[in-house]
């Protein structure tokens, strides 16, 4: 039986998560996150209020790609061929990302996002709210645990609820392939 997602609880140790966060904050420039709609990317505070930085780190990207590939072998079997830049997200108090999927169905690109990955970088006791949730499929248990990894088909609607205290950091990315048919 195929599953809706692949999940590794606390797969990345606390020290590595903390090192990545410190490095990503130190070495990158943040901007307000955008969404796609009406043929362009733009900010929309009714849908998403987070800050993001795009990460080009060979070692981290190699690890992320290995989890995407393993999930694809284990459960999905999609035609995949590209991993773009990683996105480091900061959800501070009041930040959220309403229901969405990770595919831009209106794009003229020759490829689509097919698999999404979310890596939980913050200790679950350092923030409140900020829960990752799927809309129409079951949610993994204990995804809030630091270092946990979730891979799922990019067409599944999901959200991050509003952070009410503290800061939640995550690392997200996608694996792309030829357009969905």
mmCIF file of C-alpha atoms in Angstrom:
data_model
loop_
_atom_site.group_PDB
_atom_site.id
_atom_site.type_symbol
_atom_site.label_atom_id
_atom_site.label_comp_id
_atom_site.label_asym_id
_atom_site.label_seq_id
_atom_site.Cartn_x
_atom_site.Cartn_y
_atom_site.Cartn_z
ATOM 1 C CA UNK A 1 0.000 0.000 0.000
ATOM 2 C CA UNK A 2 1.291 3.442 -0.906
ATOM 3 C CA UNK A 3 1.496 6.097 1.749
ATOM 4 C CA UNK A 4 0.658 9.800 1.625
ATOM 5 C CA UNK A 5 4.028 10.844 3.045
ATOM 6 C CA UNK A 6 7.352 9.578 4.368
ATOM 7 C CA UNK A 7 8.444 10.620 7.855
ATOM 8 C CA UNK A 8 11.680 10.351 9.828
ATOM 9 C CA UNK A 9 11.337 11.465 13.447
ATOM 10 C CA UNK A 10 14.345 13.341 14.869
ATOM 11 C CA UNK A 11 16.539 12.157 11.982
ATOM 12 C CA UNK A 12 18.888 15.132 12.303
ATOM 13 C CA UNK A 13 20.469 15.624 15.714
ATOM 14 C CA UNK A 14 19.979 18.758 17.819
ATOM 15 C CA UNK A 15 23.570 19.994 17.397
ATOM 16 C CA UNK A 16 23.316 19.825 13.605
ATOM 17 C CA UNK A 17 19.966 21.661 13.616
ATOM 18 C CA UNK A 18 21.376 24.410 15.825
ATOM 19 C CA UNK A 19 24.550 24.699 13.718
ATOM 20 C CA UNK A 20 22.527 25.012 10.528
ATOM 21 C CA UNK A 21 20.263 27.693 12.002
ATOM 22 C CA UNK A 22 23.213 29.757 13.235
ATOM 23 C CA UNK A 23 24.988 29.422 9.866
ATOM 24 C CA UNK A 24 21.889 30.231 7.800
ATOM 25 C CA UNK A 25 21.175 33.355 9.862
ATOM 26 C CA UNK A 26 24.810 34.474 9.696
ATOM 27 C CA UNK A 27 25.427 33.877 5.982
ATOM 28 C CA UNK A 28 22.140 34.793 4.304
ATOM 29 C CA UNK A 29 19.842 37.704 3.597
ATOM 30 C CA UNK A 30 16.181 37.324 4.505
ATOM 31 C CA UNK A 31 13.169 38.667 2.656
ATOM 32 C CA UNK A 32 9.416 38.493 3.088
ATOM 33 C CA UNK A 33 8.105 35.237 1.669
ATOM 34 C CA UNK A 34 6.103 35.328 -1.548
ATOM 35 C CA UNK A 35 3.373 33.154 -3.029
ATOM 36 C CA UNK A 36 2.527 32.459 -6.653
ATOM 37 C CA UNK A 37 -0.728 33.623 -8.121
ATOM 38 C CA UNK A 38 -1.989 35.504 -11.168
ATOM 39 C CA UNK A 39 1.165 34.548 -13.042
ATOM 40 C CA UNK A 40 3.657 36.185 -10.672
ATOM 41 C CA UNK A 41 5.255 35.870 -7.251
ATOM 42 C CA UNK A 42 4.238 38.462 -4.674
ATOM 43 C CA UNK A 43 3.803 38.905 -0.938
ATOM 44 C CA UNK A 44 0.282 38.383 0.415
ATOM 45 C CA UNK A 45 -0.119 38.847 4.163
ATOM 46 C CA UNK A 46 -3.540 37.177 4.177
ATOM 47 C CA UNK A 47 -1.934 33.936 2.966
ATOM 48 C CA UNK A 48 1.652 33.923 4.244
ATOM 49 C CA UNK A 49 3.676 35.979 6.707
ATOM 50 C CA UNK A 50 7.143 34.491 7.048
ATOM 51 C CA UNK A 51 10.697 35.518 6.297
ATOM 52 C CA UNK A 52 12.857 33.291 4.113
ATOM 53 C CA UNK A 53 16.425 32.954 2.892
ATOM 54 C CA UNK A 54 17.556 30.823 -0.028
ATOM 55 C CA UNK A 55 20.363 28.457 0.885
ATOM 56 C CA UNK A 56 23.133 27.183 -1.366
ATOM 57 C CA UNK A 57 25.014 24.696 0.804
ATOM 58 C CA UNK A 58 26.305 21.614 -1.003
ATOM 59 C CA UNK A 59 26.417 19.321 2.033
ATOM 60 C CA UNK A 60 22.952 20.250 3.297
ATOM 61 C CA UNK A 61 21.475 20.002 -0.198
ATOM 62 C CA UNK A 62 23.061 16.567 -0.647
ATOM 63 C CA UNK A 63 21.422 15.360 2.574
ATOM 64 C CA UNK A 64 18.049 16.854 1.611
ATOM 65 C CA UNK A 65 18.269 15.263 -1.841
ATOM 66 C CA UNK A 66 19.030 11.866 -0.289
ATOM 67 C CA UNK A 67 15.817 11.999 1.785
ATOM 68 C CA UNK A 68 13.764 13.148 -1.209
ATOM 69 C CA UNK A 69 15.203 10.304 -3.300
ATOM 70 C CA UNK A 70 14.650 7.696 -0.597
ATOM 71 C CA UNK A 71 11.032 8.792 -0.108
ATOM 72 C CA UNK A 72 10.473 8.630 -3.853
ATOM 73 C CA UNK A 73 11.913 5.094 -4.014
ATOM 74 C CA UNK A 74 9.925 3.965 -0.966
ATOM 75 C CA UNK A 75 6.517 5.378 -1.776
ATOM 76 C CA UNK A 76 5.977 7.529 -4.847
ATOM 77 C CA UNK A 77 7.939 6.542 -7.971
ATOM 78 C CA UNK A 78 7.700 9.993 -9.547
ATOM 79 C CA UNK A 79 9.811 11.093 -12.532
ATOM 80 C CA UNK A 80 12.220 13.535 -10.821
ATOM 81 C CA UNK A 81 15.316 15.318 -12.079
ATOM 82 C CA UNK A 82 16.051 18.590 -10.234
ATOM 83 C CA UNK A 83 16.366 20.064 -6.733
ATOM 84 C CA UNK A 84 16.323 23.897 -6.569
ATOM 85 C CA UNK A 85 17.740 26.097 -3.793
ATOM 86 C CA UNK A 86 16.776 25.251 -0.238
ATOM 87 C CA UNK A 87 14.501 27.676 1.613
ATOM 88 C CA UNK A 88 15.198 28.476 5.273
ATOM 89 C CA UNK A 89 12.036 29.864 6.884
ATOM 90 C CA UNK A 90 11.530 31.923 10.014
ATOM 91 C CA UNK A 91 8.079 31.874 11.607
ATOM 92 C CA UNK A 92 8.084 34.428 14.438
ATOM 93 C CA UNK A 93 5.113 35.396 16.634
ATOM 94 C CA UNK A 94 2.139 36.107 14.364
ATOM 95 C CA UNK A 95 3.649 34.286 11.346
ATOM 96 C CA UNK A 96 1.691 31.637 9.468
ATOM 97 C CA UNK A 97 1.148 30.088 6.037
ATOM 98 C CA UNK A 98 -2.489 29.338 5.175
ATOM 99 C CA UNK A 99 -3.716 26.344 3.159
ATOM 100 C CA UNK A 100 -1.732 25.897 -0.032
ATOM 101 C CA UNK A 101 -0.051 23.342 -2.238
ATOM 102 C CA UNK A 102 3.481 23.676 -3.554
ATOM 103 C CA UNK A 103 2.702 23.469 -7.278
ATOM 104 C CA UNK A 104 2.212 26.500 -9.501
ATOM 105 C CA UNK A 105 -0.387 25.030 -11.853
ATOM 106 C CA UNK A 106 -0.353 28.223 -13.978
ATOM 107 C CA UNK A 107 3.383 28.111 -14.684
ATOM 108 C CA UNK A 108 4.701 27.814 -18.231
ATOM 109 C CA UNK A 109 7.742 25.924 -16.946
ATOM 110 C CA UNK A 110 8.603 22.553 -18.489
ATOM 111 C CA UNK A 111 8.733 21.065 -14.990
ATOM 112 C CA UNK A 112 6.596 20.938 -11.851
ATOM 113 C CA UNK A 113 7.350 20.536 -8.175
ATOM 114 C CA UNK A 114 6.501 16.927 -7.400
ATOM 115 C CA UNK A 115 7.873 16.192 -3.921
ATOM 116 C CA UNK A 116 8.115 18.603 -0.996
ATOM 117 C CA UNK A 117 10.356 18.226 2.049
ATOM 118 C CA UNK A 118 10.079 19.985 5.397
ATOM 119 C CA UNK A 119 12.781 19.679 8.054
ATOM 120 C CA UNK A 120 11.868 20.868 11.550
ATOM 121 C CA UNK A 121 14.908 22.775 12.877
ATOM 122 C CA UNK A 122 13.550 24.221 16.136
ATOM 123 C CA UNK A 123 13.072 22.428 19.443
ATOM 124 C CA UNK A 124 9.337 21.963 19.979
ATOM 125 C CA UNK A 125 9.556 23.627 23.411
ATOM 126 C CA UNK A 126 10.925 26.902 22.001
ATOM 127 C CA UNK A 127 7.690 28.002 20.318
ATOM 128 C CA UNK A 128 3.907 27.637 20.490
ATOM 129 C CA UNK A 129 1.551 27.299 17.530
ATOM 130 C CA UNK A 130 3.350 26.924 14.220
ATOM 131 C CA UNK A 131 1.960 23.444 13.596
ATOM 132 C CA UNK A 132 2.343 21.857 10.176
ATOM 133 C CA UNK A 133 -0.960 20.293 9.096
ATOM 134 C CA UNK A 134 -2.371 18.540 6.041
ATOM 135 C CA UNK A 135 -5.891 19.448 4.936
ATOM 136 C CA UNK A 136 -7.226 16.163 3.542
ATOM 137 C CA UNK A 137 -4.852 13.426 4.671
ATOM 138 C CA UNK A 138 -3.597 12.175 8.018
ATOM 139 C CA UNK A 139 -0.890 14.149 9.819
ATOM 140 C CA UNK A 140 2.314 12.532 11.087
ATOM 141 C CA UNK A 141 2.540 12.183 14.860
ATOM 142 C CA UNK A 142 5.358 14.103 16.583
ATOM 143 C CA UNK A 143 6.475 16.146 13.561
ATOM 144 C CA UNK A 144 7.234 19.028 15.958
ATOM 145 C CA UNK A 145 10.270 17.134 17.280
ATOM 146 C CA UNK A 146 13.500 18.857 16.288
ATOM 147 C CA UNK A 147 15.295 17.252 13.352
ATOM 148 C CA UNK A 148 12.185 15.511 12.022
ATOM 149 C CA UNK A 149 11.818 15.204 8.246
ATOM 150 C CA UNK A 150 8.604 14.976 6.239
ATOM 151 C CA UNK A 151 8.406 14.289 2.476
ATOM 152 C CA UNK A 152 5.107 14.365 0.607
ATOM 153 C CA UNK A 153 3.680 14.903 -2.895
ATOM 154 C CA UNK A 154 3.626 18.642 -3.586
ATOM 155 C CA UNK A 155 -0.044 18.578 -4.615
ATOM 156 C CA UNK A 156 -1.196 17.840 -1.034
ATOM 157 C CA UNK A 157 -2.692 20.935 0.605
ATOM 158 C CA UNK A 158 -1.035 21.901 3.874
ATOM 159 C CA UNK A 159 -0.463 24.851 6.159
ATOM 160 C CA UNK A 160 1.529 26.152 9.113
ATOM 161 C CA UNK A 161 -0.696 27.551 11.869
ATOM 162 C CA UNK A 162 0.066 30.912 13.456
ATOM 163 C CA UNK A 163 3.024 31.016 15.826
ATOM 164 C CA UNK A 164 1.782 32.449 19.132
ATOM 165 C CA UNK A 165 5.097 32.438 21.037
ATOM 166 C CA UNK A 166 8.761 32.060 20.129
ATOM 167 C CA UNK A 167 10.268 31.334 16.698
ATOM 168 C CA UNK A 168 9.921 28.237 14.503
ATOM 169 C CA UNK A 169 12.576 27.566 11.854
ATOM 170 C CA UNK A 170 12.243 25.038 9.093
ATOM 171 C CA UNK A 171 14.144 24.068 5.983
ATOM 172 C CA UNK A 172 12.029 23.307 2.934
ATOM 173 C CA UNK A 173 12.701 22.292 -0.630
ATOM 174 C CA UNK A 174 11.170 20.496 -3.565
ATOM 175 C CA UNK A 175 12.158 17.909 -6.128
ATOM 176 C CA UNK A 176 10.947 18.691 -9.617
ATOM 177 C CA UNK A 177 10.313 16.672 -12.735
ATOM 178 C CA UNK A 178 8.541 16.877 -16.094
ATOM 179 C CA UNK A 179 5.084 18.493 -15.999
ATOM 180 C CA UNK A 180 2.273 16.460 -14.418
ATOM 181 C CA UNK A 181 0.226 14.743 -17.114
#
